[in-house]
Short mmCIF file of C-alpha atoms in Angstrom, two decimals:
data_model
loop_
_atom_site.label_atom_id
_atom_site.label_comp_id
_atom_site.label_asym_id
_atom_site.label_seq_id
_atom_site.Cartn_x
_atom_site.Cartn_y
_atom_site.Cartn_z
CA MET A 127 -19.26 20.63 19.77
CA ALA A 128 -19.51 23.47 17.28
CA THR A 129 -17.92 23.37 13.87
CA ARG A 130 -16.12 26.22 12.20
CA ASN A 131 -17.31 26.56 8.62
CA ASP A 132 -15.31 29.58 7.44
CA GLY A 133 -11.90 27.92 7.27
CA GLY A 134 -9.90 26.58 4.38
CA ILE A 135 -9.31 23.14 2.91
CA MET A 136 -6.54 20.75 3.91
CA TYR A 137 -5.46 18.55 0.99
CA THR A 138 -4.06 15.04 1.35
CA PHE A 139 -2.55 13.50 -1.79
CA GLN A 140 -1.62 9.82 -1.58
CA TRP A 141 0.55 8.24 -4.27
CA LYS A 142 1.20 4.51 -4.67
CA ILE A 143 4.13 3.32 -6.81
CA GLU A 144 3.83 -0.35 -7.76
CA ASN A 145 6.69 -2.69 -8.78
CA ILE A 146 9.13 -0.16 -7.37
CA SER A 147 11.95 -2.65 -6.77
CA HIS A 148 12.11 -3.16 -10.53
CA CYS A 149 13.14 0.49 -10.99
CA CYS A 150 16.72 -0.35 -10.03
CA TRP A 151 17.84 0.62 -13.54
CA LEU A 152 17.30 4.29 -12.67
CA LYS A 153 20.51 6.32 -12.76
CA VAL A 154 21.86 8.65 -10.09
CA GLN A 155 19.63 11.73 -9.73
CA ASP A 156 16.86 10.20 -11.89
CA GLU A 157 13.43 11.14 -10.58
CA ILE A 158 10.05 9.46 -10.38
CA GLU A 159 7.30 12.07 -10.50
CA SER A 160 3.66 11.64 -9.57
CA PRO A 161 0.70 12.79 -11.66
CA VAL A 162 -0.01 16.50 -11.19
CA PHE A 163 -2.84 17.30 -8.77
CA ASP A 164 -4.85 20.50 -8.29
CA THR A 165 -5.51 22.42 -5.09
CA ASP A 166 -8.20 24.87 -6.12
CA ALA A 167 -8.55 26.33 -2.63
CA LEU A 168 -4.81 27.04 -2.46
CA GLU A 169 -4.79 29.80 -5.07
CA ASP A 170 -5.40 27.26 -7.89
CA ALA A 171 -1.89 25.89 -7.40
CA LYS A 172 -0.87 22.60 -9.04
CA TRP A 173 1.60 20.19 -7.46
CA SER A 174 3.41 16.90 -7.85
CA LEU A 175 5.50 14.63 -5.65
CA VAL A 176 9.03 13.63 -6.61
CA LEU A 177 11.04 10.60 -5.47
CA ARG A 178 14.78 10.28 -6.01
CA LEU A 179 15.73 6.68 -5.32
CA LEU A 180 19.45 7.26 -5.82
CA GLY A 181 20.86 10.69 -5.05
CA ALA A 182 24.25 11.97 -6.20
CA ASP A 183 25.46 12.99 -2.75
CA TYR A 184 23.32 10.66 -0.65
CA LYS A 185 23.30 7.31 -2.44
CA ASN A 186 22.20 5.47 0.69
CA TYR A 187 19.02 7.51 1.01
CA VAL A 188 15.76 8.09 -0.84
CA GLY A 189 14.93 11.73 -1.48
CA PHE A 190 11.35 12.98 -1.28
CA PHE A 191 10.14 16.38 -2.52
CA LEU A 192 7.02 18.49 -3.14
CA ARG A 193 7.11 20.40 -6.43
CA ARG A 194 4.88 23.30 -7.45
CA GLN A 195 3.97 23.28 -11.13
CA ASP A 196 3.63 26.26 -13.45
CA SER A 197 -0.06 27.19 -13.31
CA ASP A 198 -2.52 29.95 -12.61
CA GLY A 199 -2.32 31.73 -9.31
CA PRO A 200 0.10 34.03 -7.51
CA THR A 201 3.82 33.98 -8.21
CA GLU A 202 4.46 32.73 -4.68
CA ILE A 203 2.35 30.85 -2.15
CA GLU A 204 3.20 30.03 1.47
CA ILE A 205 1.97 26.68 2.76
CA ASN A 206 2.40 24.17 5.54
CA TYR A 207 3.05 20.62 4.37
CA LYS A 208 3.79 17.17 5.74
CA LEU A 209 5.59 14.51 3.70
CA ALA A 210 5.14 10.89 4.76
CA PHE A 211 5.89 7.27 3.85
CA LEU A 212 2.97 4.97 4.72
CA GLY A 213 2.63 1.32 5.68
CA LYS A 214 0.11 -1.08 4.15
CA ASP A 215 -2.63 -0.11 6.62
CA GLY A 216 -2.08 3.62 6.17
CA SER A 217 0.10 3.91 9.26
CA VAL A 218 2.84 6.55 9.11
CA LEU A 219 6.34 5.04 8.91
CA ARG A 220 8.21 8.32 8.39
CA GLU A 221 6.85 11.87 8.48
CA LYS A 222 8.39 15.35 8.28
CA PHE A 223 6.68 18.73 8.57
CA SER A 224 7.77 22.03 7.05
CA SER A 225 6.49 25.48 6.12
CA HIS A 226 7.81 27.31 3.06
CA ILE A 227 7.12 29.75 0.26
CA PHE A 228 6.78 28.04 -3.13
CA PRO A 229 7.29 30.01 -6.35
CA PHE A 230 6.45 28.46 -9.73
CA GLU A 231 8.44 25.37 -10.78
CA TYR A 232 10.03 25.06 -7.35
CA ALA A 233 10.63 21.89 -5.33
CA LEU A 234 11.38 21.51 -1.64
CA GLY A 235 11.82 18.44 0.50
CA TYR A 236 14.49 16.16 1.88
CA GLN A 237 17.44 14.52 0.14
CA LYS A 238 17.77 12.11 3.08
CA PHE A 239 14.10 11.38 3.77
CA GLU A 240 14.61 7.68 4.53
CA SER A 241 17.47 5.19 4.21
CA ARG A 242 17.47 2.74 1.31
CA GLU A 243 18.49 -0.01 3.71
CA ARG A 244 15.28 0.31 5.76
CA ILE A 245 13.04 0.56 2.70
CA PHE A 246 14.50 -2.18 0.52
CA PHE A 247 16.06 -4.56 3.06
CA THR A 248 15.65 -4.47 6.85
CA GLU A 249 12.01 -3.26 6.92
CA ARG A 250 10.94 -4.15 3.41
CA GLU A 251 7.66 -5.79 4.46
CA GLU A 252 6.56 -2.60 6.22
CA PHE A 253 7.65 -0.14 3.52
CA LEU A 254 7.03 -2.23 0.39
CA PRO A 255 4.03 -4.54 0.85
CA GLU A 256 3.46 -6.32 -2.45
CA ASP A 257 6.43 -4.35 -3.84
CA ALA A 258 4.55 -1.04 -3.65
CA LEU A 259 5.68 2.15 -1.92
CA THR A 260 2.91 4.48 -0.73
CA VAL A 261 3.82 8.11 -0.05
CA GLN A 262 1.72 11.09 0.95
CA VAL A 263 1.69 14.84 1.26
CA THR A 264 -0.74 16.88 3.35
CA LEU A 265 -0.76 20.60 2.62
CA TRP A 266 -2.74 23.62 3.72
CA LYS A 267 -2.42 27.38 3.60
CA LYS A 268 -0.32 28.87 6.36
CA ASP A 269 -2.17 30.76 9.12
CA GLU A 270 -5.55 29.51 7.90
CA SER A 271 -8.00 27.52 10.02
CA ILE A 272 -9.14 24.21 8.57
CA ALA A 273 -12.83 23.50 7.98
CA LYS A 274 -12.71 20.74 5.37
CA LEU A 275 -10.46 17.94 4.16
CA LYS A 276 -10.02 16.70 0.62
CA HIS A 277 -8.32 13.42 -0.29
CA LEU A 278 -6.80 12.67 -3.67
CA TYR A 279 -5.22 9.41 -4.79
CA ALA A 280 -2.85 8.47 -7.60
CA ARG A 281 -1.13 5.32 -8.73
CA THR A 282 1.94 4.75 -10.89
CA VAL A 283 2.55 1.20 -12.12
CA PHE A 284 5.92 0.28 -13.60
CA LYS A 285 5.24 -2.40 -16.15
CA VAL A 286 7.06 -5.70 -15.65
CA ASN A 287 6.98 -8.87 -17.70
CA ARG A 288 7.33 -12.28 -16.11
CA ILE A 289 8.36 -15.61 -17.57
CA SER A 290 8.27 -18.69 -15.37
CA PHE A 291 8.81 -22.32 -16.32
CA VAL A 292 10.15 -25.67 -15.11
CA TRP A 293 13.05 -27.34 -16.93
CA ARG A 294 12.87 -31.10 -16.36
CA ILE A 295 16.13 -32.81 -17.31
CA GLU A 296 15.53 -36.55 -17.53
CA ASN A 297 18.33 -39.11 -17.36
CA TYR A 298 20.44 -36.40 -15.81
CA SER A 299 23.37 -38.68 -15.03
CA ALA A 300 23.75 -39.45 -18.75
CA VAL A 301 23.20 -35.94 -20.11
CA LYS A 302 26.05 -34.35 -22.04
CA PRO A 303 27.04 -30.67 -21.66
CA LEU A 304 25.53 -27.90 -23.83
CA LEU A 305 21.95 -29.11 -23.43
CA ARG A 306 19.72 -26.12 -24.27
CA ASN A 307 16.27 -24.88 -23.28
CA LYS A 308 14.91 -22.06 -25.47
CA HIS A 309 12.58 -19.23 -24.40
CA LYS A 310 11.17 -16.32 -26.35
CA ASP A 311 8.51 -13.64 -26.14
CA ASN A 312 7.90 -10.39 -28.01
CA LEU A 313 10.71 -8.50 -26.23
CA ILE A 314 13.39 -11.04 -25.31
CA GLU A 315 14.84 -14.35 -26.49
CA PHE A 316 17.38 -16.46 -24.61
CA ASP A 317 18.62 -20.02 -24.17
CA LEU A 318 19.43 -21.73 -20.90
CA VAL A 319 22.55 -23.84 -21.34
CA LEU A 320 23.63 -26.70 -19.07
CA ASN A 321 27.40 -26.37 -19.19
CA ASP A 322 30.73 -27.74 -17.97
CA ASP A 323 30.33 -30.49 -15.38
CA LEU A 324 26.52 -30.28 -15.51
CA GLY A 325 26.53 -28.18 -12.36
CA LYS A 326 26.43 -24.80 -14.08
CA VAL A 327 23.61 -23.13 -15.99
CA GLU A 328 24.32 -20.13 -18.23
CA ILE A 329 22.08 -17.69 -20.09
CA ASP A 330 22.82 -17.27 -23.78
CA MET A 331 21.14 -13.96 -24.67
CA ILE A 332 19.96 -14.28 -28.28
CA SER A 333 18.15 -10.95 -28.66
CA PHE A 334 16.37 -8.34 -26.59
CA ASP A 335 14.43 -5.15 -27.21
CA ASP A 336 16.23 -1.86 -26.59
CA SER A 337 13.45 -0.82 -24.20
CA ILE A 338 14.51 -3.46 -21.64
CA LYS A 339 16.44 -1.83 -18.81
CA TYR A 340 16.72 -4.65 -16.32
CA VAL A 341 16.31 -8.44 -16.10
CA SER A 342 16.34 -10.69 -13.05
CA PHE A 343 16.54 -14.48 -12.94
CA ASN A 344 15.36 -16.36 -9.86
CA THR A 345 16.48 -19.98 -10.07
CA SER A 346 15.44 -22.85 -7.80
CA ILE A 347 15.66 -26.62 -7.65
CA ILE A 348 12.45 -28.59 -7.06
CA ASP A 349 12.79 -31.54 -4.69
CA SER A 350 10.90 -34.84 -4.67
CA GLU A 351 8.14 -33.30 -2.52
CA GLY A 352 7.55 -30.46 -4.97
CA LYS A 353 9.19 -27.84 -2.73
CA LYS A 354 11.43 -25.18 -4.25
CA LYS A 355 14.88 -24.49 -2.82
CA ASN A 356 16.20 -21.17 -4.04
CA ILE A 357 19.69 -21.35 -5.49
CA ARG A 358 20.38 -17.88 -6.80
CA VAL A 359 18.89 -14.54 -7.81
CA SER A 360 20.79 -12.85 -10.65
CA LYS A 361 20.24 -9.28 -11.83
CA TYR A 362 21.40 -7.81 -15.12
CA PHE A 363 21.16 -4.39 -16.72
CA ALA A 364 21.09 -3.33 -20.37
CA GLY A 365 24.89 -3.22 -20.58
CA ASP A 366 25.17 -6.75 -19.18
CA LEU A 367 22.70 -8.14 -21.72
CA LYS A 368 24.90 -6.99 -24.60
CA LYS A 369 27.70 -9.30 -23.42
CA GLY A 370 25.73 -12.31 -24.64
CA ILE A 371 26.64 -15.05 -22.14
CA LEU A 372 25.52 -14.51 -18.56
CA SER A 373 26.03 -16.69 -15.51
CA CYS A 374 22.76 -17.89 -14.09
CA MET A 375 23.42 -20.48 -11.38
CA PHE A 376 25.72 -23.11 -9.94
CA ILE A 377 24.05 -26.21 -8.57
CA PRO A 378 25.78 -26.91 -5.24
CA LYS A 379 27.42 -30.34 -5.14
CA LEU A 380 26.01 -30.78 -1.65
CA LEU A 381 22.51 -30.76 -3.11
CA MET A 382 23.39 -33.07 -5.96
CA GLY A 383 24.79 -35.53 -3.43
CA ASN A 384 21.28 -36.01 -2.06
CA LYS A 385 19.89 -37.78 -5.11
CA ARG A 386 16.82 -39.17 -3.37
CA LEU A 387 15.62 -35.64 -2.61
CA TYR A 388 16.88 -33.66 -5.62
CA LEU A 389 17.27 -36.31 -8.34
CA PRO A 390 14.25 -38.62 -7.97
CA ASN A 391 14.28 -41.19 -10.78
CA ASP A 392 17.36 -39.41 -12.17
CA VAL A 393 15.29 -36.34 -13.06
CA LEU A 394 16.56 -32.85 -12.25
CA SER A 395 13.76 -30.26 -12.04
CA LEU A 396 14.84 -26.63 -12.20
CA TYR A 397 12.41 -23.74 -11.73
CA PHE A 398 13.16 -20.40 -13.39
CA GLU A 399 11.39 -17.07 -13.04
CA SER A 400 12.55 -14.20 -15.20
CA VAL A 401 11.31 -10.66 -14.63
CA TYR A 402 12.24 -7.81 -16.94
CA SER A 403 11.21 -4.19 -16.91
CA THR A 404 11.18 -1.31 -19.34
CA GLU A 405 10.68 2.40 -18.86
CA THR A 406 6.97 1.90 -19.55
CA LYS A 407 4.65 2.97 -16.76
CA SER A 408 1.02 3.96 -16.34
CA ASN A 409 -0.39 6.76 -14.21
CA GLU A 410 -3.86 7.10 -12.70
CA LEU A 411 -5.28 10.00 -10.69
CA PHE A 412 -8.49 9.77 -8.68
CA ASP A 413 -10.13 12.96 -7.42
CA CYS A 414 -12.22 12.04 -4.38
CA ARG A 415 -14.93 14.10 -2.75
CA ILE A 416 -14.49 16.71 -0.03
CA ILE A 417 -15.12 15.55 3.53
CA SER A 418 -17.69 17.67 5.32
CA PRO A 419 -16.71 19.64 8.41
CA LYS A 420 -18.61 17.14 10.58
CA LEU A 421 -16.23 14.39 9.54
CA THR A 422 -13.08 16.39 10.22
CA LYS A 423 -13.82 15.86 13.92
CA GLU A 424 -13.67 19.52 14.76
CA LEU A 425 -10.10 20.27 13.67
CA VAL A 426 -10.47 23.64 15.34
CA GLU A 427 -12.17 23.46 18.75
CA ASN A 428 -14.29 26.50 19.58
CA SER A 429 -14.84 25.37 23.13
CA SER A 430 -11.72 25.63 25.29
CA ASN A 431 -13.42 23.66 28.08
CA SER A 432 -14.12 20.75 25.75
CA ALA A 433 -10.55 20.86 24.49
CA VAL A 434 -9.18 20.69 28.03
CA LEU A 435 -11.44 17.74 28.90
CA ILE A 436 -10.39 15.89 25.77
CA ASP A 437 -6.72 16.51 26.54
CA ASP A 438 -7.19 15.19 30.08
CA LEU A 439 -8.96 12.04 28.91
CA LYS A 440 -6.34 11.49 26.24
CA SER A 441 -3.65 11.80 28.90
CA MET A 442 -5.44 9.21 31.06
CA TYR A 443 -5.34 6.78 28.13
CA MET A 444 -1.86 7.53 26.80
CA ASP A 445 -0.20 7.60 30.24
CA GLY A 446 -2.25 4.76 31.75
CA ILE A 447 -3.18 6.87 34.79
CA LEU A 448 -4.92 4.67 37.44
CA SER A 449 -5.72 2.03 34.80
CA ASP A 450 -7.46 -1.15 36.00
CA MET A 451 -7.66 -3.14 32.78
CA GLU A 452 -5.37 -4.12 29.90
CA LEU A 453 -6.25 -4.76 26.27
CA ARG A 454 -3.71 -7.13 24.72
CA THR A 455 -3.02 -7.69 21.05
CA SER A 456 -0.43 -10.16 19.76
CA LYS A 457 2.21 -7.41 19.79
CA GLN A 458 1.19 -4.72 22.29
CA THR A 459 -0.56 -4.11 25.60
CA PHE A 460 -2.81 -1.06 26.15
CA PRO A 461 -3.73 0.10 29.69
CA ALA A 462 -7.38 1.16 30.00
CA HIS A 463 -10.21 1.84 32.47
CA LYS A 464 -13.23 -0.44 32.94
CA ASN A 465 -15.66 2.42 33.57
CA ILE A 466 -14.76 4.30 30.41
CA LEU A 467 -14.78 1.16 28.26
CA SER A 468 -18.16 0.17 29.72
CA ALA A 469 -19.65 3.61 29.11
CA ARG A 470 -18.71 3.51 25.42
CA SER A 471 -19.18 -0.15 24.52
CA PRO A 472 -22.07 -2.49 25.46
CA VAL A 473 -19.78 -5.44 24.78
CA PHE A 474 -17.22 -4.27 27.33
CA ARG A 475 -20.06 -3.42 29.75
CA ARG A 476 -21.41 -6.98 29.61
CA MET A 477 -17.90 -8.35 29.87
CA PHE A 478 -17.10 -6.44 33.06
CA SER A 479 -20.56 -6.54 34.66
CA ASN A 480 -20.91 -10.30 34.48
CA ASP A 481 -18.56 -12.74 36.12
CA MET A 482 -16.47 -13.30 33.01
CA LYS A 483 -12.79 -14.25 33.02
CA GLU A 484 -11.71 -10.85 31.63
CA SER A 485 -13.15 -9.04 34.63
CA SER A 486 -11.22 -11.15 37.13
CA SER A 487 -8.00 -11.55 35.13
CA GLY A 488 -7.58 -7.83 34.53
CA HIS A 489 -6.95 -8.17 30.81
CA VAL A 490 -8.78 -8.70 27.52
CA ASP A 491 -7.01 -10.62 24.76
CA ILE A 492 -7.74 -9.19 21.31
CA THR A 493 -5.87 -11.40 18.87
CA ASP A 494 -8.02 -10.68 15.81
CA LEU A 495 -7.25 -6.94 15.61
CA GLU A 496 -3.97 -5.19 14.84
CA SER A 497 -2.32 -2.99 17.46
CA ASP A 498 -2.83 0.14 15.36
CA THR A 499 -6.56 -0.57 15.10
CA VAL A 500 -6.94 -1.11 18.86
CA HIS A 501 -5.04 2.13 19.51
CA ARG A 502 -7.35 4.06 17.17
CA MET A 503 -10.41 2.50 18.81
CA LEU A 504 -9.23 3.42 22.30
CA LEU A 505 -8.32 6.94 21.22
CA TYR A 506 -11.87 7.37 19.94
CA ILE A 507 -13.37 5.83 23.09
CA TYR A 508 -11.52 8.32 25.29
CA THR A 509 -11.55 11.45 23.11
CA ASP A 510 -14.09 11.03 20.28
CA ILE A 511 -11.22 11.79 17.90
CA LEU A 512 -10.21 10.03 14.68
CA GLU A 513 -6.64 10.72 13.58
CA ASP A 514 -5.17 10.42 10.06
CA LEU A 515 -7.65 7.87 8.74
CA GLN A 516 -7.02 6.15 5.42
CA ILE A 517 -9.31 3.73 3.60
CA GLU A 518 -7.42 0.67 4.92
CA SER A 519 -7.31 1.81 8.54
CA ALA A 520 -10.96 2.96 8.39
CA CYS A 521 -12.03 -0.51 7.20
CA LYS A 522 -10.21 -2.17 10.09
CA LEU A 523 -11.58 0.35 12.58
CA TYR A 524 -15.10 -0.23 11.23
CA THR A 525 -14.65 -3.95 11.96
CA ALA A 526 -13.52 -3.20 15.52
CA ALA A 527 -16.43 -0.81 16.09
CA ASP A 528 -18.90 -3.44 14.90
CA LYS A 529 -17.34 -6.12 17.11
CA TYR A 530 -17.56 -3.98 20.26
CA GLU A 531 -20.86 -2.30 19.28
CA ILE A 532 -19.45 1.23 19.37
CA MET A 533 -22.15 2.50 17.05
CA SER A 534 -20.99 6.13 16.87
CA LEU A 535 -17.54 4.97 15.76
CA LYS A 536 -19.05 2.57 13.26
CA GLY A 537 -21.10 5.44 11.84
CA GLU A 538 -18.06 7.71 11.61
CA CYS A 539 -16.07 5.03 9.79
CA SER A 540 -18.97 4.35 7.44
CA SER A 541 -19.31 8.05 6.61
CA PHE A 542 -15.56 8.35 6.07
CA LEU A 543 -15.56 5.38 3.70
CA LYS A 544 -18.49 6.77 1.70
CA ASP A 545 -16.88 10.19 1.36
CA ASN A 546 -13.46 8.80 0.43
CA LEU A 547 -14.38 6.11 -2.06
CA CYS A 548 -11.99 5.84 -4.99
CA PRO A 549 -12.06 3.40 -7.91
CA THR A 550 -9.19 1.25 -6.60
CA LYS A 551 -10.74 0.94 -3.12
CA THR A 552 -14.38 0.19 -3.94
CA CYS A 553 -14.04 -3.59 -4.00
CA ASP A 554 -12.48 -3.74 -0.53
CA VAL A 555 -15.21 -1.53 0.94
CA LEU A 556 -17.95 -3.51 -0.81
CA ILE A 557 -16.63 -6.76 0.68
CA LEU A 558 -16.52 -5.11 4.11
CA ALA A 559 -20.11 -3.89 3.86
CA ASP A 560 -21.32 -7.31 2.75
CA GLN A 561 -19.45 -9.14 5.54
CA HIS A 562 -21.04 -6.89 8.18
CA GLN A 563 -24.48 -6.86 6.52
CA ASP A 564 -24.41 -3.07 6.26
CA ASP A 565 -26.96 -2.49 3.51
CA ASN A 566 -26.59 1.29 3.67
CA LEU A 567 -22.84 1.23 3.08
CA LYS A 568 -23.18 -1.55 0.54
CA SER A 569 -25.73 0.43 -1.47
CA ALA A 570 -23.51 3.54 -1.36
CA VAL A 571 -20.54 1.58 -2.75
CA GLN A 572 -22.66 0.03 -5.49
CA ASP A 573 -23.95 3.49 -6.44
CA TYR A 574 -20.38 4.79 -6.60
CA ILE A 575 -19.31 1.94 -8.89
CA LEU A 576 -22.24 2.58 -11.23
CA GLU A 577 -21.31 6.27 -11.37
CA HIS A 578 -17.64 5.54 -12.10
CA ASN A 579 -17.43 3.30 -15.12
CA GLU A 580 -13.61 3.24 -14.92
CA VAL A 581 -13.85 0.78 -12.02
CA PHE A 582 -14.70 -2.01 -14.46
CA ASN A 583 -11.39 -1.53 -16.31
CA LEU A 584 -9.18 -1.96 -13.24
CA LEU A 585 -7.23 -5.07 -12.27
CA GLU A 586 -8.85 -4.82 -8.83
CA TRP A 587 -12.27 -5.40 -10.40
CA GLN A 588 -11.04 -8.36 -12.45
CA HIS A 589 -9.67 -9.99 -9.30
CA PHE A 590 -12.88 -9.11 -7.44
CA MET A 591 -14.99 -10.91 -10.05
CA GLU A 592 -12.84 -14.02 -9.71
CA THR A 593 -13.04 -14.16 -5.90
CA ASN A 594 -16.45 -12.59 -5.15
CA LEU A 595 -18.69 -13.69 -7.99
CA LYS A 596 -21.99 -13.15 -6.15
CA LEU A 597 -21.16 -9.57 -5.14
CA ALA A 598 -19.92 -8.76 -8.64
CA ALA A 599 -23.12 -10.22 -10.10
CA GLU A 600 -25.23 -8.00 -7.83
CA VAL A 601 -23.42 -4.92 -9.13
CA MET A 602 -23.80 -6.00 -12.76
CA TYR A 603 -27.50 -6.73 -12.18
CA ARG A 604 -28.01 -3.19 -10.89
CA LYS A 605 -25.99 -1.89 -13.84
CA VAL A 606 -28.22 -3.69 -16.34
CA LYS A 607 -31.38 -2.72 -14.46
CA SER A 608 -30.37 0.95 -14.38
CA GLY A 609 -29.56 0.95 -18.09
CA LYS A 610 -25.99 2.15 -17.48
CA ILE A 611 -24.47 -0.15 -20.08
CA TYR A 612 -21.92 1.52 -22.33
CA PRO A 613 -21.14 0.24 -25.82
CA ALA A 614 -17.61 -0.97 -26.43
CA SER A 615 -15.42 1.48 -28.28
CA GLY A 616 -14.00 0.42 -31.58
#
């Protein structure tokens, strides 16, 4: 296939907002705005993404907008853009496309992009893995062919403070009301008070910093086996804190009636976790390298015959035309064709050529790969196309390619990972390369880390050192050997 080199650049900006559920103190129409990012090839325009978690007219929806900043360039610019909410593996959960003219300081998008109920309740695990929402915009100049892709990443972290402790109340049956348990840090001080008939716990708010916007209390009772049974989650805002006395929990009499389980040796063990947030947040922007035209997988096909063939093969896969084999994950079944699988994968070829159970049963069970990964692998097998790759999905696809010895796919994934490395993703890719004994990819990741000193200041690197000491030591050895040691500021 030929590659068109005279086209423009398509930009993809991905923004991750961490601890987003603790932004519930935001008022109606309040906005969360991403760091500003540049698109040099789009007339030097600068942009940001805007989230509105609680709209004035659409309180049950989250609004999502693209905003052009005041910058150099023409007064107006016409672009195509796609806004999307992503899952933890980079899969698209919601996507909308539009084409508009953007003047300076102008925002366009959707007031009803996605329902709050789906995001924060019914599909929370999909939308908010680890309490982080990942959103994305892809934009390119209208009526311009695409020759290159450029990925940019940003992260906004809303700071939260956590206090957790166990309150052991011994000789509970003889305890008198108003027993107190004091807690204090640099921003908040409160007492827990055992009140009334010893079945009620209240919070006596002594003092709190004006910067605190929201406090939650998660209270549980610990049974004789050390298991926690959640009793109540209470949430309070700045106005509530000023009242002084707050209700925290009622201990159900039904639980207290089971003394062997919940009052062993007449000891009541209560577990408390308090989380409070302020307006404080941190922003990080990572400008990743441009992907070469080779890795865009020929976004514009110069050969109409090749395009037709690819469309036909894709149709065979998607529609299951004359399929004679099934690939089964734990959640989905994919119809496929033995001949095509065998032509692309030596593993499948051996599986179907020899008298193995898969050949006679008509299906292959793949329980160690996610459905999205198997779909991407099959799409590549049939069409040689990679669609909407992200770091997470590329890592999983790399693993699948290695398992089934699809070397061209493994090479594509490796090249994608090298060209899209960002500080927050390096540790994951380094672990992947080490697990699959890919010295070339491993060396590329190590080189990237040594060239980007900011990696060593990230929480991801601190966790990496704790869980992958040998790999971290190898990087630090290369750092010392190369002489790239920087004196501490101070």
